[in-house]
Amino acid sequence: MRWSVTIGRFGGTAVKIHVTFLLFLAWIGFSAWRQQGAAAARDSVLFIVLLFACVVLHEFGHILVARHYGIATPEVTLLPIGGVASMQRMPEDPAQELAIAIAGPLVNFVIAIVLALLLGHIHAGDLARLDDPQLSLLARLAAANLFLAVFNLVPAFPMDGGRVLRALLAMKVGRPRATRIAATIGQAFAFVLGFVGLFGNPLLIFIAIFVYVAAAGEAQMTAVHESARGLSVAQATETRFAALPADARLSDAVETLLAAAQHEFPVVDAFGKPIGLMTRQDILAALKDHDREAAVAGLMRAPVETVRGATPLEAALERVYRQDSSALCVVDADGVLVGLLTRQNVAEMIMIKSMRPDWRFKGVRASSVGAD
Ligand code: ZN
């Protein structure tokens, strides 16, 4: 994630803090200082830091169980809304997803119990007094962990409870339907939350929007993965495209842009191997500072991301949907460019699949690209 700093690395997972989290801490400290002075400010900041340490432990609950199933997590980022672990993939097996999802809230339950044992007591009423300075730091932390565990088990994406619900449903009705049902429940929950927020805490409206968007995103991403299953990259590849030669000028790029409908233009060497890529935006941006004779080789994005046609489409999806990527160059066994894989191709294929689930994709030139 951009705008974040790495604070440590534990067993292959980098722990990062997003800059908005630091701003959030500063804001907490400043508002406590303005209302109650320096001691209160220190206390509030310490509480938030400890609380987010518990959030990190929660994330490591997920991460460690995922690792047990062979799924790596390269990084976990702390945001003011909580921790975001970037797992490489989610398991297909609902039992595994259930175990990974429930591990996080379990960590908070365990922390709350350990703190309660240390304190010798815990009152349900403490939950409502999280900001009461009369309450000891540990008591507030115990109550907060209890809250985290319960809140995360709310059955709505992106909360863990949403995944628990999806996993349980998937055991009965299969993953695609389970995701749709779980997403609908999550969005209904978001509406209720937003409605409550209208009459009470405006922060709830913010959370409701977040939950709604996350539920929609989860449903969409799952639909994409479901449609891609069993297909190869070659079957979704755009094979009619214009490429720019390595010695092309900016004027050539502009002419190609006008002549073709595509938005991504690969640059190929004399052997037809991709050496760079220019998007429509890149070409338009280059027009501002460069004249028509400027060499495309000096303006293009390089190196290019390549993928073999025989690669399972599902495995390439993550690269296609990554924020900074535009298109993947599909190459044959000799590294020669045979087509482009863009988000637009994938989206079109999904539309076809949603209308005709039984449709068989031929995969143009699949014989030449599928040879690895
Ligand atoms: Zn979690």
XYZ file of C-alpha atoms and ligand atoms in Angstrom:
373
model
C 0.000 0.000 0.000
C 1.325 3.470 -0.849
C 2.038 6.042 1.859
C 3.012 3.487 4.465
C 6.196 2.810 6.442
C 7.510 -0.613 7.418
C 8.050 -0.912 11.167
C 9.061 -4.542 11.349
C 9.052 -7.949 9.741
C 7.815 -11.131 11.352
C 8.211 -14.467 9.615
C 7.887 -13.220 6.048
C 5.232 -10.597 6.788
C 6.146 -6.903 6.768
C 4.187 -4.844 9.312
C 3.450 -1.402 7.877
C 1.809 1.716 9.256
C -0.164 3.910 6.915
C 0.475 7.629 7.225
C -3.238 8.240 7.962
C -2.840 6.114 11.086
C -0.088 8.430 12.352
C -2.311 11.435 11.614
C -5.107 9.668 13.514
C -2.785 9.165 16.528
C -1.765 12.828 16.404
C -5.410 13.877 16.281
C -6.321 11.637 19.276
C -3.387 13.057 21.253
C -4.151 16.639 20.328
C -7.866 16.501 21.170
C -7.153 14.814 24.535
C -4.478 17.434 25.299
C -6.806 20.297 24.461
C -9.579 18.949 26.667
C -7.714 17.435 29.620
C -4.019 18.263 29.388
C -0.731 16.468 28.743
C -1.278 13.448 31.030
C -4.592 12.630 29.344
C -2.989 13.031 25.916
C -0.226 10.573 26.808
C -2.788 8.153 28.245
C -5.017 8.321 25.148
C -2.132 7.819 22.733
C -0.791 4.902 24.798
C -4.241 3.314 24.807
C -4.583 3.619 21.026
C -1.085 2.221 20.471
C -1.831 -0.781 22.710
C -5.210 -1.248 21.070
C -3.636 -1.336 17.619
C -0.981 -3.735 18.892
C -3.943 -6.015 19.644
C -5.235 -5.372 16.117
C -1.857 -6.500 14.742
C -2.041 -9.647 16.895
C -5.549 -10.207 15.502
C -4.174 -9.990 11.956
C -1.399 -12.410 12.864
C -4.091 -14.816 14.036
C -5.334 -14.871 10.431
C -1.819 -14.851 8.986
C -0.504 -17.783 11.018
C -3.491 -20.012 10.250
C -3.227 -19.056 6.558
C 0.452 -19.944 6.594
C -0.489 -23.308 8.064
C -2.450 -23.875 4.821
C 0.478 -22.721 2.695
C -0.807 -19.198 2.027
C 1.792 -16.450 2.441
C 1.006 -12.897 3.572
C 3.666 -10.468 2.311
C 2.423 -7.490 4.322
C -0.076 -6.212 6.858
C -0.894 -2.490 6.953
C -2.329 -0.567 9.894
C -5.015 1.954 8.958
C -7.184 4.017 11.337
C -10.024 1.608 10.504
C -7.937 -1.428 11.468
C -5.434 -3.811 9.950
C -5.410 -5.009 6.348
C -3.518 -8.234 5.651
C -2.613 -8.790 1.998
C -2.930 -12.530 1.683
C -1.819 -13.976 -1.610
C -5.088 -15.789 -2.064
C -8.062 -17.078 -0.125
C -8.431 -20.830 0.211
C -11.084 -22.518 -1.922
C -11.878 -24.986 0.846
C -14.621 -23.446 3.048
C -13.290 -25.241 6.138
C -9.905 -23.533 5.677
C -11.489 -20.138 5.057
C -13.563 -20.598 8.203
C -10.454 -21.387 10.267
C -8.537 -18.380 8.887
C -11.464 -15.992 9.388
C -12.253 -17.020 12.935
C -8.626 -17.000 14.126
C -8.505 -13.173 14.295
C -11.496 -12.603 16.619
C -10.338 -15.583 18.705
C -7.060 -13.762 19.384
C -9.010 -10.787 20.777
C -11.147 -13.088 22.934
C -7.988 -14.673 24.345
C -6.405 -11.255 25.027
C -9.602 -10.093 26.780
C -9.673 -13.232 28.950
C -5.971 -12.956 29.847
C -6.389 -9.268 30.790
C -9.528 -10.072 32.800
C -7.603 -12.753 34.706
C -4.790 -10.251 35.369
C -7.310 -7.693 36.639
C -9.333 -10.264 38.527
C -12.585 -8.944 37.081
C -14.284 -7.601 33.973
C -17.622 -5.834 33.811
C -19.865 -5.808 30.802
C -20.567 -2.165 31.671
C -16.915 -1.277 31.005
C -17.665 -1.570 27.300
C -19.663 1.635 27.496
C -16.895 3.404 29.417
C -14.002 2.974 26.983
C -13.215 6.674 27.158
C -13.633 6.926 30.947
C -10.272 7.925 32.458
C -11.400 6.511 35.844
C -11.111 3.059 34.371
C -7.618 1.520 34.359
C -5.804 1.191 31.064
C -5.868 -2.611 31.235
C -9.596 -2.711 31.958
C -10.274 -0.490 28.970
C -8.005 -2.653 26.833
C -9.816 -5.807 27.941
C -13.183 -4.232 27.123
C -11.873 -2.999 23.764
C -10.654 -6.491 22.849
C -14.024 -7.915 23.715
C -15.579 -5.271 21.481
C -13.115 -6.041 18.645
C -13.907 -9.741 18.823
C -17.662 -9.182 18.759
C -17.579 -6.398 16.145
C -15.427 -8.484 13.805
C -17.882 -11.346 14.045
C -20.711 -9.206 12.646
C -21.742 -11.235 9.583
C -20.894 -8.606 6.930
C -17.956 -8.162 4.572
C -15.271 -6.975 5.122
C -15.592 -8.127 8.731
C -14.367 -11.587 9.582
C -17.934 -12.559 10.408
C -18.774 -12.055 6.717
C -16.140 -14.617 5.770
C -17.285 -16.983 8.509
C -20.833 -16.705 7.156
C -19.664 -17.224 3.558
C -17.612 -20.281 4.538
C -20.548 -21.819 6.429
C -22.923 -21.141 3.517
C -20.360 -22.413 0.995
C -20.395 -25.799 2.676
C -24.110 -26.005 1.813
C -24.691 -24.070 -1.446
C -21.242 -23.642 -3.030
C -18.960 -20.627 -3.001
C -20.494 -18.382 -5.715
C -23.978 -18.462 -4.204
C -22.586 -18.268 -0.696
C -20.724 -15.079 -1.637
C -23.820 -13.493 -3.163
C -25.921 -14.278 -0.085
C -23.203 -13.103 2.312
C -22.682 -9.891 0.312
C -26.427 -9.152 0.350
C -26.574 -9.683 4.110
C -23.521 -7.414 4.480
C -25.146 -4.649 2.436
C -28.398 -4.951 4.379
C -26.355 -4.625 7.543
C -24.655 -1.522 6.082
C -28.068 0.081 5.443
C -29.189 -0.564 9.031
C -25.887 0.781 10.330
C -26.130 3.897 8.169
C -29.724 4.466 9.269
C -28.754 4.196 12.949
C -25.876 6.562 12.194
C -28.292 9.182 10.858
C -29.825 9.496 14.335
C -26.719 8.977 16.405
C -23.030 8.764 15.689
C -22.118 10.124 12.231
C -19.054 7.880 12.336
C -21.441 4.966 11.771
C -22.453 6.411 8.395
C -18.807 6.399 7.384
C -18.396 2.778 8.520
C -21.651 1.845 6.752
C -20.410 3.221 3.421
C -17.153 1.351 3.914
C -18.964 -1.919 4.677
C -21.296 -1.461 1.702
C -18.452 -0.867 -0.751
C -16.418 -3.744 0.660
C -19.365 -6.147 0.358
C -19.919 -5.127 -3.271
C -16.210 -5.433 -4.028
C -15.979 -8.858 -2.448
C -18.967 -10.100 -4.427
C -17.495 -8.728 -7.650
C -13.997 -10.094 -7.110
C -15.396 -13.521 -6.276
C -17.548 -13.439 -9.412
C -14.439 -12.594 -11.446
C -12.506 -15.486 -9.945
C -15.409 -17.899 -10.404
C -15.770 -16.985 -14.085
C -12.050 -17.323 -14.686
C -11.799 -20.775 -13.180
C -10.837 -23.442 -15.677
C -9.899 -20.934 -18.386
C -6.436 -20.114 -19.671
C -4.949 -16.689 -20.353
C -4.998 -17.511 -24.091
C -8.788 -17.794 -23.998
C -9.228 -14.220 -22.745
C -6.432 -12.685 -24.810
C -6.990 -9.795 -27.170
C -5.201 -10.949 -30.310
C -6.106 -8.170 -32.748
C -4.014 -5.242 -31.708
C -1.549 -2.713 -33.049
C 2.030 -2.711 -31.787
C 4.674 -0.012 -32.081
C 8.159 -0.828 -33.414
C 11.126 -0.191 -31.128
C 12.244 2.819 -33.198
C 8.784 4.443 -33.297
C 8.429 8.201 -32.756
C 5.798 9.923 -30.675
C 4.023 10.905 -33.913
C 3.721 7.184 -34.813
C 2.226 6.491 -31.391
C -0.341 9.280 -31.852
C -1.312 7.994 -35.301
C -1.685 4.438 -33.981
C -3.754 5.732 -31.071
C -6.163 7.381 -33.521
C -6.277 4.411 -35.885
C -6.908 1.707 -33.278
C -9.581 1.278 -30.611
C -7.200 -0.159 -28.025
C -5.901 1.762 -25.007
C -2.615 -0.058 -24.460
C 0.105 -0.143 -27.076
C 2.921 -2.675 -26.764
C 6.336 -1.766 -28.159
C 8.122 -4.703 -29.809
C 11.686 -5.321 -30.986
C 12.697 -6.712 -34.392
C 11.838 -10.265 -33.248
C 8.360 -9.315 -32.108
C 9.263 -9.540 -28.429
C 7.649 -6.930 -26.165
C 10.120 -4.412 -24.732
C 7.741 -1.780 -23.411
C 4.203 -0.479 -23.288
C 2.492 2.861 -23.720
C -1.040 3.494 -22.555
C -3.354 6.033 -24.094
C -2.753 8.265 -21.057
C 1.025 7.871 -21.422
C 0.831 9.038 -25.047
C -1.375 12.016 -24.219
C 0.827 12.949 -21.261
C 3.961 12.720 -23.434
C 2.448 15.213 -25.906
C 2.677 17.937 -23.295
C 6.466 17.878 -22.896
C 7.764 16.198 -26.045
C 7.591 16.914 -29.753
C 6.637 14.551 -32.552
C 10.162 13.260 -33.129
C 10.644 12.043 -29.531
C 11.579 8.343 -29.370
C 8.866 6.097 -27.932
C 11.622 3.940 -26.399
C 12.431 6.783 -24.028
C 8.793 7.369 -23.048
C 7.392 3.857 -22.694
C 6.872 1.829 -19.538
C 9.566 -0.826 -19.305
C 10.114 -3.601 -18.550
C 6.754 -5.077 -19.520
C 4.834 -7.673 -17.585
C 4.512 -10.841 -19.606
C 2.394 -13.937 -19.171
C 2.276 -17.232 -21.085
C -0.934 -18.164 -22.852
C -1.172 -21.519 -21.087
C -1.180 -19.889 -17.640
C -4.488 -20.365 -15.788
C -6.428 -17.109 -16.113
C -7.207 -17.089 -12.406
C -3.499 -16.965 -11.592
C -3.024 -13.901 -13.819
C -6.043 -11.979 -12.472
C -4.214 -10.454 -9.546
C -1.627 -8.920 -11.884
C -4.328 -7.602 -14.216
C -6.278 -5.965 -11.402
C -3.295 -4.482 -9.601
C -3.630 -0.732 -9.364
C -0.512 0.288 -11.289
C -0.832 -2.308 -14.031
C -2.490 -1.585 -17.366
C -2.152 -4.684 -19.533
C -0.178 -7.903 -19.527
C 1.708 -8.892 -22.680
C 0.815 -12.451 -23.624
C 3.830 -14.206 -25.148
C 4.485 -17.586 -26.730
C 7.218 -20.062 -25.799
C 9.807 -17.961 -27.667
C 8.813 -14.760 -25.868
C 7.112 -13.365 -28.980
C 4.093 -11.144 -28.345
C 0.825 -12.810 -29.361
C -1.716 -10.631 -27.596
C -2.737 -8.472 -24.673
C -4.608 -9.333 -21.509
C -6.508 -6.302 -20.226
C -9.136 -5.701 -17.572
C -11.548 -4.981 -20.383
C -11.034 -8.465 -21.909
C -11.554 -10.075 -18.565
C -14.696 -7.991 -17.938
C -16.121 -8.939 -21.356
C -15.419 -12.590 -20.759
C -17.173 -12.427 -17.410
C -20.222 -10.811 -18.990
C -20.376 -13.605 -21.564
C -19.964 -16.225 -18.876
C -22.681 -14.697 -16.710
C -25.110 -14.805 -19.636
C -24.022 -18.219 -20.915
C -22.296 -20.174 -18.142
C -21.843 -23.127 -20.500
C -20.145 -21.076 -23.235
C -16.946 -22.643 -24.566
C -14.126 -20.206 -25.239
C -11.965 -21.261 -28.156
C -8.900 -19.219 -27.360
C -7.680 -17.721 -30.605
C -4.311 -19.181 -31.579
C -4.408 -21.236 -28.420
C -2.297 -23.876 -30.130
C 0.605 -21.503 -30.623
C 0.353 -19.787 -27.247
C -0.529 -22.794 -25.147
C 2.642 -24.703 -25.837
C 4.396 -24.601 -22.479
Zn -9.859 -10.113 11.129
